[in-house]
GROMACS .gro file of C-alpha atoms in nm:
model
  443
    1MET     CA    1  -0.009  -0.006   0.000
    2SER     CA    2   0.149   0.342  -0.096
    3GLN     CA    3   0.161   0.607   0.150
    4SER     CA    4  -0.030   0.941   0.059
    5LYS     CA    5   0.165   1.260   0.107
    6ILE     CA    6   0.091   1.455   0.421
    7MET     CA    7  -0.057   1.794   0.336
    8PRO     CA    8  -0.178   2.082   0.532
    9MET     CA    9  -0.556   2.085   0.559
   10SER     CA   10  -0.706   2.432   0.483
   11GLY     CA   11  -0.922   2.567   0.755
   12PHE     CA   12  -0.816   2.355   1.021
   13PRO     CA   13  -0.532   2.558   1.207
   14GLU     CA   14  -0.256   2.390   1.423
   15TRP     CA   15  -0.023   2.582   1.614
   16LEU     CA   16   0.336   2.517   1.698
   17PRO     CA   17   0.409   2.478   2.057
   18GLY     CA   18   0.528   2.861   2.108
   19GLN     CA   19   0.212   2.965   1.924
   20ARG     CA   20  -0.006   2.727   2.131
   21ALA     CA   21   0.135   2.889   2.431
   22VAL     CA   22   0.029   3.221   2.310
   23GLU     CA   23  -0.322   3.116   2.247
   24GLN     CA   24  -0.331   2.925   2.579
   25HIS     CA   25  -0.229   3.258   2.746
   26PHE     CA   26  -0.541   3.430   2.588
   27LEU     CA   27  -0.775   3.124   2.690
   28ASP     CA   28  -0.658   3.144   3.060
   29VAL     CA   29  -0.700   3.532   3.074
   30ILE     CA   30  -1.042   3.509   2.918
   31ARG     CA   31  -1.167   3.203   3.133
   32SER     CA   32  -1.044   3.383   3.457
   33THR     CA   33  -1.211   3.692   3.349
   34PHE     CA   34  -1.527   3.516   3.287
   35GLU     CA   35  -1.524   3.362   3.634
   36LEU     CA   36  -1.422   3.697   3.794
   37HIS     CA   37  -1.782   3.812   3.673
   38GLY     CA   38  -1.944   3.486   3.820
   39PHE     CA   39  -2.003   3.275   3.493
   40ALA     CA   40  -1.990   2.909   3.558
   41GLY     CA   41  -1.804   2.696   3.316
   42ILE     CA   42  -1.996   2.411   3.107
   43GLU     CA   43  -1.888   2.200   2.811
   44THR     CA   44  -2.168   2.035   2.575
   45ARG     CA   45  -2.131   1.765   2.318
   46ALA     CA   46  -2.008   1.851   1.986
   47VAL     CA   47  -2.289   1.693   1.787
   48GLU     CA   48  -2.686   1.776   1.776
   49PRO     CA   49  -2.965   1.657   1.587
   50VAL     CA   50  -2.957   1.813   1.237
   51ASP     CA   51  -3.322   1.899   1.281
   52ARG     CA   52  -3.225   2.132   1.562
   53LEU     CA   53  -2.925   2.278   1.383
   54LEU     CA   54  -3.138   2.359   1.057
   55GLY     CA   55  -3.305   2.698   1.057
   56LYS     CA   56  -3.114   2.838   1.338
   57GLY     CA   57  -2.802   2.973   1.165
   58GLY     CA   58  -2.881   3.185   0.830
   59ASP     CA   59  -2.621   3.103   0.577
   60ALA     CA   60  -2.470   2.830   0.848
   61ASP     CA   61  -2.732   2.595   0.745
   62LYS     CA   62  -2.537   2.538   0.410
   63GLU     CA   63  -2.221   2.485   0.612
   64ILE     CA   64  -2.317   2.242   0.869
   65TYR     CA   65  -2.100   1.925   0.878
   66GLY     CA   66  -2.329   1.604   0.891
   67LEU     CA   67  -2.201   1.310   1.101
   68SER     CA   68  -2.249   0.961   0.970
   69ARG     CA   69  -2.055   0.626   0.996
   70LEU     CA   70  -1.832   0.514   0.713
   71ALA     CA   71  -2.008   0.175   0.739
   72ALA     CA   72  -2.357   0.306   0.737
   73GLY     CA   73  -2.575   0.096   0.547
   74GLU     CA   74  -2.834   0.214   0.286
   75ASP     CA   75  -3.098   0.142   0.546
   76ASP     CA   76  -2.987   0.394   0.766
   77GLY     CA   77  -3.166   0.671   0.590
   78THR     CA   78  -3.088   0.923   0.317
   79GLY     CA   79  -2.895   1.161   0.526
   80PRO     CA   80  -2.731   1.224   0.876
   81ASP     CA   81  -2.914   1.262   1.170
   82LEU     CA   82  -2.653   1.422   1.370
   83GLY     CA   83  -2.445   1.723   1.276
   84LEU     CA   84  -2.126   1.928   1.432
   85HIS     CA   85  -2.236   2.230   1.609
   86PHE     CA   86  -2.178   2.564   1.418
   87ASP     CA   87  -2.177   2.785   1.747
   88LEU     CA   88  -2.207   2.723   2.101
   89THR     CA   89  -2.538   2.911   2.147
   90VAL     CA   90  -2.778   2.646   1.981
   91PRO     CA   91  -2.619   2.353   2.201
   92PHE     CA   92  -2.665   2.581   2.506
   93ALA     CA   93  -3.013   2.647   2.449
   94ARG     CA   94  -3.074   2.292   2.440
   95TYR     CA   95  -2.872   2.225   2.730
   96VAL     CA   96  -3.083   2.475   2.919
   97LEU     CA   97  -3.412   2.295   2.830
   98GLU     CA   98  -3.283   1.942   2.941
   99ASN     CA   99  -3.137   2.085   3.267
  100SER     CA  100  -3.386   2.362   3.354
  101GLY     CA  101  -3.508   2.174   3.690
  102LYS     CA  102  -3.141   2.150   3.796
  103LEU     CA  103  -3.019   2.521   3.724
  104THR     CA  104  -3.086   2.823   3.919
  105PHE     CA  105  -3.191   3.135   3.722
  106PRO     CA  106  -3.078   3.377   3.610
  107PHE     CA  107  -2.800   3.120   3.493
  108ARG     CA  108  -2.471   3.278   3.408
  109ARG     CA  109  -2.264   3.035   3.189
  110TYR     CA  110  -1.940   3.070   3.001
  111GLN     CA  111  -1.816   2.781   2.752
  112ILE     CA  112  -1.481   2.746   2.549
  113GLN     CA  113  -1.493   2.509   2.280
  114LYS     CA  114  -1.426   2.414   1.936
  115VAL     CA  115  -1.718   2.446   1.666
  116TRP     CA  116  -1.727   2.343   1.296
  117ARG     CA  117  -1.844   2.525   0.986
  118GLY     CA  118  -1.794   2.409   0.636
  119GLU     CA  119  -1.737   2.746   0.467
  120ARG     CA  120  -1.464   2.842   0.246
  121PRO     CA  121  -1.152   2.927   0.439
  122GLN     CA  122  -1.006   3.254   0.424
  123ASP     CA  123  -0.836   3.510   0.612
  124GLY     CA  124  -0.951   3.475   0.972
  125ARG     CA  125  -1.232   3.225   0.866
  126PHE     CA  126  -1.166   2.841   0.945
  127ARG     CA  127  -1.358   2.540   0.938
  128GLU     CA  128  -1.258   2.433   1.290
  129PHE     CA  129  -1.215   2.703   1.552
  130ILE     CA  130  -1.237   2.803   1.898
  131GLN     CA  131  -1.514   3.011   2.060
  132ALA     CA  132  -1.549   3.165   2.401
  133ASP     CA  133  -1.908   3.229   2.481
  134ILE     CA  134  -2.067   3.401   2.786
  135ASP     CA  135  -2.457   3.380   2.807
  136ILE     CA  136  -2.720   3.493   3.078
  137VAL     CA  137  -3.051   3.324   3.052
  138ASP     CA  138  -3.348   3.391   3.273
  139SER     CA  139  -3.689   3.221   3.319
  140GLY     CA  140  -3.967   3.393   3.161
  141GLU     CA  141  -3.819   3.720   3.147
  142LEU     CA  142  -3.470   3.872   3.095
  143PRO     CA  143  -3.389   4.202   3.227
  144PHE     CA  144  -3.243   4.466   2.969
  145HIS     CA  145  -2.944   4.537   3.192
  146TYR     CA  146  -2.763   4.211   3.112
  147GLU     CA  147  -2.750   4.334   2.762
  148VAL     CA  148  -2.521   4.611   2.909
  149GLU     CA  149  -2.345   4.396   3.132
  150LEU     CA  150  -2.191   4.141   2.882
  151PRO     CA  151  -2.020   4.400   2.673
  152LEU     CA  152  -1.853   4.521   2.990
  153VAL     CA  153  -1.719   4.161   3.055
  154ILE     CA  154  -1.560   4.160   2.715
  155ALA     CA  155  -1.403   4.502   2.771
  156ASP     CA  156  -1.269   4.361   3.095
  157ALA     CA  157  -1.098   4.061   2.923
  158PHE     CA  158  -0.989   4.261   2.625
  159ALA     CA  159  -0.820   4.512   2.867
  160ARG     CA  160  -0.615   4.226   3.016
  161LEU     CA  161  -0.478   4.127   2.687
  162PRO     CA  162  -0.254   4.282   2.415
  163ILE     CA  163  -0.508   4.323   2.147
  164GLY     CA  164  -0.487   4.715   2.098
  165PRO     CA  165  -0.781   4.935   2.059
  166PHE     CA  166  -1.131   4.796   1.975
  167ARG     CA  167  -1.471   4.897   1.934
  168ILE     CA  168  -1.808   4.738   2.031
  169GLN     CA  169  -2.079   4.810   1.796
  170VAL     CA  170  -2.426   4.759   1.896
  171ASN     CA  171  -2.779   4.759   1.720
  172ASN     CA  172  -3.130   4.628   1.819
  173ARG     CA  173  -3.270   4.369   1.552
  174ARG     CA  174  -3.622   4.543   1.617
  175ILE     CA  175  -3.480   4.870   1.442
  176PRO     CA  176  -3.404   4.726   1.080
  177GLU     CA  177  -3.714   4.490   1.118
  178GLY     CA  178  -3.938   4.769   1.237
  179LEU     CA  179  -3.802   4.982   0.947
  180TYR     CA  180  -3.840   4.734   0.695
  181LEU     CA  181  -4.214   4.665   0.794
  182GLY     CA  182  -4.269   5.049   0.792
  183LEU     CA  183  -4.137   5.051   0.443
  184GLY     CA  184  -4.430   4.804   0.352
  185LEU     CA  185  -4.204   4.489   0.339
  186SER     CA  186  -4.379   4.168   0.425
  187PRO     CA  187  -4.261   3.974   0.745
  188GLU     CA  188  -4.137   3.689   0.529
  189GLN     CA  189  -3.893   3.945   0.362
  190VAL     CA  190  -3.739   4.088   0.682
  191VAL     CA  191  -3.505   3.799   0.738
  192PRO     CA  192  -3.371   3.776   0.381
  193VAL     CA  193  -3.307   4.160   0.376
  194LEU     CA  194  -3.152   4.153   0.735
  195ARG     CA  195  -2.895   3.886   0.590
  196ILE     CA  196  -2.834   4.093   0.280
  197VAL     CA  197  -2.760   4.417   0.481
  198ASP     CA  198  -2.530   4.221   0.706
  199LYS     CA  199  -2.306   4.179   0.401
  200ILE     CA  200  -2.258   4.553   0.370
  201ASP     CA  201  -1.901   4.553   0.514
  202LYS     CA  202  -1.802   4.259   0.297
  203VAL     CA  203  -1.934   4.362  -0.034
  204GLY     CA  204  -2.010   4.742  -0.002
  205PRO     CA  205  -2.324   4.931  -0.017
  206GLN     CA  206  -2.341   4.951  -0.395
  207THR     CA  207  -2.369   4.567  -0.429
  208VAL     CA  208  -2.609   4.562  -0.123
  209ALA     CA  209  -2.835   4.783  -0.309
  210THR     CA  210  -2.809   4.573  -0.608
  211MET     CA  211  -2.888   4.267  -0.404
  212LEU     CA  212  -3.196   4.434  -0.224
  213THR     CA  213  -3.363   4.537  -0.554
  214GLU     CA  214  -3.292   4.181  -0.694
  215ALA     CA  215  -3.476   4.068  -0.387
  216GLY     CA  216  -3.783   4.255  -0.475
  217LEU     CA  217  -3.721   4.601  -0.315
  218SER     CA  218  -3.804   4.922  -0.496
  219PRO     CA  219  -3.481   5.139  -0.528
  220GLU     CA  220  -3.651   5.373  -0.277
  221GLN     CA  221  -3.706   5.108  -0.041
  222ALA     CA  222  -3.332   5.006  -0.090
  223ALA     CA  223  -3.190   5.348  -0.055
  224THR     CA  224  -3.387   5.371   0.288
  225CYS     CA  225  -3.236   5.046   0.415
  226LEU     CA  226  -2.892   5.166   0.321
  227ALA     CA  227  -2.962   5.506   0.482
  228LEU     CA  228  -3.057   5.327   0.809
  229ALA     CA  229  -2.727   5.118   0.781
  230GLU     CA  230  -2.512   5.455   0.757
  231ILE     CA  231  -2.613   5.569   1.073
  232ASN     CA  232  -2.395   5.535   1.393
  233ALA     CA  233  -2.355   5.748   1.697
  234PRO     CA  234  -2.148   5.721   2.043
  235ASP     CA  235  -2.469   5.788   2.232
  236SER     CA  236  -2.853   5.775   2.188
  237SER     CA  237  -2.861   6.058   1.935
  238PHE     CA  238  -2.889   5.783   1.668
  239ALA     CA  239  -3.260   5.752   1.741
  240ASP     CA  240  -3.325   6.114   1.637
  241ARG     CA  241  -3.175   6.050   1.310
  242VAL     CA  242  -3.371   5.718   1.247
  243ARG     CA  243  -3.680   5.901   1.309
  244ALA     CA  244  -3.573   6.163   1.041
  245LEU     CA  245  -3.593   5.904   0.772
  246GLY     CA  246  -3.980   5.926   0.811
  247VAL     CA  247  -4.070   5.558   0.853
  248GLU     CA  248  -4.303   5.463   1.150
  249HIS     CA  249  -4.373   5.137   1.286
  250PRO     CA  250  -4.446   5.024   1.654
  251VAL     CA  251  -4.154   4.759   1.615
  252LEU     CA  252  -3.927   5.025   1.500
  253GLU     CA  253  -4.003   5.266   1.784
  254GLU     CA  254  -3.972   4.954   2.042
  255GLY     CA  255  -3.642   4.879   1.894
  256LEU     CA  256  -3.524   5.255   1.925
  257LEU     CA  257  -3.634   5.286   2.290
  258ALA     CA  258  -3.448   4.945   2.379
  259LEU     CA  259  -3.131   5.049   2.215
  260SER     CA  260  -3.132   5.404   2.374
  261ALA     CA  261  -3.176   5.238   2.716
  262VAL     CA  262  -2.863   5.017   2.646
  263MET     CA  263  -2.652   5.311   2.528
  264ASP     CA  264  -2.753   5.529   2.828
  265ALA     CA  265  -2.690   5.289   3.054
  266ALA     CA  266  -2.337   5.187   2.892
  267ALA     CA  267  -2.259   5.570   2.890
  268GLU     CA  268  -2.285   5.572   3.275
  269HIS     CA  269  -2.084   5.259   3.343
  270ALA     CA  270  -1.806   5.252   3.062
  271PRO     CA  271  -1.808   5.593   2.847
  272GLY     CA  272  -1.717   5.538   2.492
  273LEU     CA  273  -1.714   5.148   2.515
  274LEU     CA  274  -2.023   5.107   2.301
  275VAL     CA  275  -2.111   5.283   1.959
  276ALA     CA  276  -2.463   5.239   1.825
  277ASP     CA  277  -2.408   5.113   1.457
  278LEU     CA  278  -2.732   5.051   1.295
  279LYS     CA  279  -2.577   4.839   0.967
  280VAL     CA  280  -2.507   4.559   1.246
  281ALA     CA  281  -2.755   4.288   1.187
  282ARG     CA  282  -2.605   3.937   1.266
  283GLY     CA  283  -2.706   3.668   1.019
  284LEU     CA  284  -2.821   3.418   1.268
  285ASP     CA  285  -3.198   3.382   1.292
  286TYR     CA  286  -3.234   3.348   1.655
  287TYR     CA  287  -3.142   3.700   1.752
  288THR     CA  288  -3.452   3.904   1.861
  289GLY     CA  289  -3.311   4.223   2.019
  290THR     CA  290  -2.977   4.375   2.100
  291VAL     CA  291  -2.682   4.262   1.864
  292TYR     CA  292  -2.326   4.315   1.918
  293GLU     CA  293  -2.011   4.327   1.693
  294THR     CA  294  -1.659   4.415   1.786
  295GLN     CA  295  -1.383   4.522   1.554
  296LEU     CA  296  -1.019   4.616   1.591
  297VAL     CA  297  -0.956   4.968   1.548
  298GLY     CA  298  -0.754   5.048   1.221
  299GLN     CA  299  -0.833   4.678   1.107
  300GLU     CA  300  -1.200   4.716   1.059
  301SER     CA  301  -1.169   4.510   0.698
  302TYR     CA  302  -1.088   4.213   0.897
  303GLY     CA  303  -1.461   4.211   1.024
  304SER     CA  304  -1.595   4.122   1.390
  305ILE     CA  305  -1.376   3.917   1.638
  306CYS     CA  306  -1.649   3.920   1.898
  307SER     CA  307  -2.022   3.909   1.834
  308GLY     CA  308  -2.353   3.816   1.987
  309GLY     CA  309  -2.696   3.933   2.088
  310ARG     CA  310  -3.021   3.854   2.269
  311TYR     CA  311  -3.258   3.566   2.174
  312ASP     CA  312  -3.598   3.547   2.325
  313ALA     CA  313  -3.734   3.221   2.174
  314LEU     CA  314  -3.438   2.992   2.106
  315ALA     CA  315  -3.477   2.775   2.457
  316ASP     CA  316  -3.861   2.705   2.446
  317ASP     CA  317  -3.998   2.384   2.534
  318GLY     CA  318  -4.368   2.480   2.475
  319ARG     CA  319  -4.472   2.546   2.832
  320ASN     CA  320  -4.152   2.766   2.954
  321THR     CA  321  -3.925   3.011   2.764
  322TYR     CA  322  -3.576   3.104   2.881
  323PRO     CA  323  -3.465   3.417   2.706
  324GLY     CA  324  -3.124   3.487   2.721
  325VAL     CA  325  -2.847   3.722   2.577
  326GLY     CA  326  -2.472   3.621   2.487
  327ILE     CA  327  -2.154   3.729   2.327
  328SER     CA  328  -1.882   3.509   2.166
  329ILE     CA  329  -1.521   3.571   2.114
  330GLY     CA  330  -1.392   3.429   1.797
  331VAL     CA  331  -1.051   3.298   1.975
  332SER     CA  332  -0.908   3.129   1.669
  333ARG     CA  333  -1.008   3.456   1.454
  334LEU     CA  334  -0.850   3.684   1.702
  335MET     CA  335  -0.548   3.479   1.729
  336ALA     CA  336  -0.499   3.462   1.349
  337LYS     CA  337  -0.482   3.835   1.321
  338LEU     CA  338  -0.275   3.894   1.648
  339MET     CA  339  -0.017   3.589   1.636
  340PRO     CA  340   0.233   3.745   1.397
  341GLY     CA  341   0.307   4.028   1.639
  342LEU     CA  342   0.318   3.796   1.953
  343GLU     CA  343   0.524   3.532   2.076
  344ALA     CA  344   0.571   3.311   2.398
  345THR     CA  345   0.863   3.383   2.617
  346ARG     CA  346   0.955   3.011   2.565
  347ALA     CA  347   0.812   2.737   2.365
  348THR     CA  348   0.806   2.511   2.652
  349PRO     CA  349   0.638   2.533   3.005
  350THR     CA  350   0.954   2.365   3.150
  351ALA     CA  351   1.175   2.636   3.372
  352VAL     CA  352   1.430   2.410   3.485
  353LEU     CA  353   1.615   2.107   3.321
  354VAL     CA  354   1.762   1.907   3.583
  355ALA     CA  355   2.093   1.754   3.467
  356VAL     CA  356   2.193   1.414   3.484
  357THR     CA  357   2.546   1.351   3.626
  358SER     CA  358   2.554   0.973   3.535
  359GLU     CA  359   2.304   0.726   3.449
  360ASP     CA  360   2.363   0.572   3.797
  361GLU     CA  361   2.262   0.887   3.937
  362ARG     CA  362   1.952   0.947   3.758
  363ARG     CA  363   1.730   0.862   4.057
  364GLU     CA  364   1.899   1.171   4.236
  365SER     CA  365   1.804   1.396   3.954
  366MET     CA  366   1.449   1.252   3.938
  367ARG     CA  367   1.420   1.333   4.335
  368VAL     CA  368   1.514   1.691   4.260
  369ALA     CA  369   1.261   1.725   3.993
  370ALA     CA  370   0.997   1.608   4.204
  371ALA     CA  371   1.074   1.835   4.502
  372LEU     CA  372   1.057   2.129   4.257
  373ARG     CA  373   0.734   2.016   4.096
  374ALA     CA  374   0.588   1.973   4.438
  375ARG     CA  375   0.643   2.340   4.459
  376GLY     CA  376   0.479   2.448   4.144
  377VAL     CA  377   0.794   2.472   3.941
  378ALA     CA  378   0.790   2.300   3.598
  379CYS     CA  379   1.094   2.111   3.509
  380GLU     CA  380   1.195   1.798   3.345
  381VAL     CA  381   1.512   1.579   3.367
  382ALA     CA  382   1.769   1.548   3.090
  383PRO     CA  383   1.701   1.271   2.852
  384VAL     CA  384   2.059   1.141   2.866
  385ALA     CA  385   2.360   1.185   3.099
  386ALA     CA  386   2.589   1.366   2.837
  387LYS     CA  387   2.852   1.600   2.901
  388PHE     CA  388   2.711   1.920   3.100
  389GLY     CA  389   2.796   2.134   2.800
  390LYS     CA  390   2.560   1.921   2.583
  391GLN     CA  391   2.288   1.909   2.868
  392ILE     CA  392   2.317   2.311   2.864
  393LYS     CA  393   2.289   2.311   2.478
  394PHE     CA  394   1.986   2.094   2.486
  395ALA     CA  395   1.823   2.322   2.743
  396ASP     CA  396   1.894   2.632   2.525
  397ARG     CA  397   1.748   2.471   2.219
  398ARG     CA  398   1.435   2.409   2.423
  399GLY     CA  399   1.422   2.757   2.577
  400ILE     CA  400   1.451   2.625   2.924
  401PRO     CA  401   1.625   2.904   3.114
  402PHE     CA  402   1.769   2.714   3.391
  403VAL     CA  403   1.983   2.405   3.447
  404TRP     CA  404   2.000   2.234   3.783
  405PHE     CA  405   2.338   2.047   3.860
  406PRO     CA  406   2.288   1.774   4.142
  407ASP     CA  407   2.626   1.726   4.320
  408THR     CA  408   2.718   1.532   4.634
  409ALA     CA  409   2.907   1.840   4.755
  410GLY     CA  410   2.606   2.081   4.714
  411HIS     CA  411   2.353   2.152   4.443
  412SER     CA  412   2.368   2.455   4.204
  413VAL     CA  413   2.139   2.592   3.960
  414LYS     CA  414   2.260   2.800   3.644
  415ASP     CA  415   2.075   3.069   3.445
  416ILE     CA  416   2.217   2.987   3.115
  417ARG     CA  417   2.118   3.328   2.972
  418SER     CA  418   2.331   3.531   3.189
  419GLY     CA  419   2.577   3.242   3.306
  420GLU     CA  420   2.512   3.312   3.655
  421GLN     CA  421   2.522   3.000   3.873
  422VAL     CA  422   2.421   2.990   4.230
  423PRO     CA  423   2.416   2.728   4.503
  424ALA     CA  424   2.061   2.626   4.563
  425ASP     CA  425   1.810   2.380   4.741
  426ALA     CA  426   1.527   2.210   4.588
  427SER     CA  427   1.314   2.280   4.898
  428THR     CA  428   1.331   2.629   4.869
  429TRP     CA  429   1.469   2.760   4.535
  430THR     CA  430   1.222   2.941   4.302
  431PRO     CA  431   1.291   3.117   3.968
  432PRO     CA  432   1.205   3.462   3.932
  433ALA     CA  433   0.825   3.550   3.888
  434ASP     CA  434   0.883   3.624   3.511
  435ASP     CA  435   1.035   3.279   3.448
  436LEU     CA  436   0.811   3.066   3.654
  437ARG     CA  437   0.524   3.056   3.399
  438VAL     CA  438   0.546   3.128   3.018
  439GLY     CA  439   0.439   3.458   2.935
  440ILE     CA  440   0.386   3.637   2.607
  441ARG     CA  441   0.526   3.946   2.444
  442GLU     CA  442   0.493   4.176   2.141
  443VAL     CA  443   0.769   4.140   1.869
   0.00000   0.00000   0.00000
């Protein structure tokens, strides 16, 4: 049997150890920030019934990976019954319904997992990627103040990471929906038009205008839809500009009041954090209220690296409804943009290489390593009892900063970067704080 050539697989990112250390640092900071704000971690299965995934994700419906056995027979049906989840919100809603009797509401959860979408790989877009989500769900009703809280949590996490300036854009889905209805569009046209407008940053307003007229809108209707999408403001003044368009509808007014309340509350707690941007629509069908997108300032063409919104009917079992609001960091997407400018302080977690004097003395080196690990110092024992110079070179190639030398006359440890060597006791010695754990730095 001939061996097939190993080739990279587009859309499925894999990092080298040093890059993975940078990603892990981001994940650790994000996780700890979520926990500081009282979110409990969960993990859901990777698969969901296909019929639950269908109809939840807009264009993602075309990108769901179906799951089937290679040995499945013809009598197993015409298609797969299970699919890999394309986001973490749909499985979370199912999780809430299954466990509602065991959860305390409002329930605050975070979830950091991989998701899969069969879309065309491109800059920052993958087929397998990590998302980090926070959601708050309640039973029956969900107060609007949670819609203000979530972007504050994201801002806290990003402030602890070297990502540079960012902007959280916010809209309310009822604003464009109400405007479209006020223009005379049918309820069935609203979601397709929302999806088209959501592409404005990708294809530009001219192309969107053409797509809208091809979808059945008049040139005047299309122009008003684009005029709405052009409105943005750092405060609630956007509402007057929307009303100046001359379109009236109860759903539109409801959305304007809701978004104004979010903007006013955010201005009190974090001035300048949110920008009302009425072109933000979010293509996923389950959003019903506030929606968020986050862009890196100066790199707006890259698109959103953190998004989400409110959903009122996603978790509904026919008897009880559990409305929620959530926001998701596209970790893999963010890392793809930032990774070229970041590096780990070392590619291995090992802070100390314990040298081996001879194979007969390896047990002594292992005892030293055990004593260091018991005190939280990451270390490993040299693979072979070579000359000390070779063991030092081995540590240098791995990026290990310290080498420990066991000796019957007294142990010592050497910082191989500076050359300084000092006596040391495994029960008390600790490396400097900057060397104890792998860190990251800008390059």
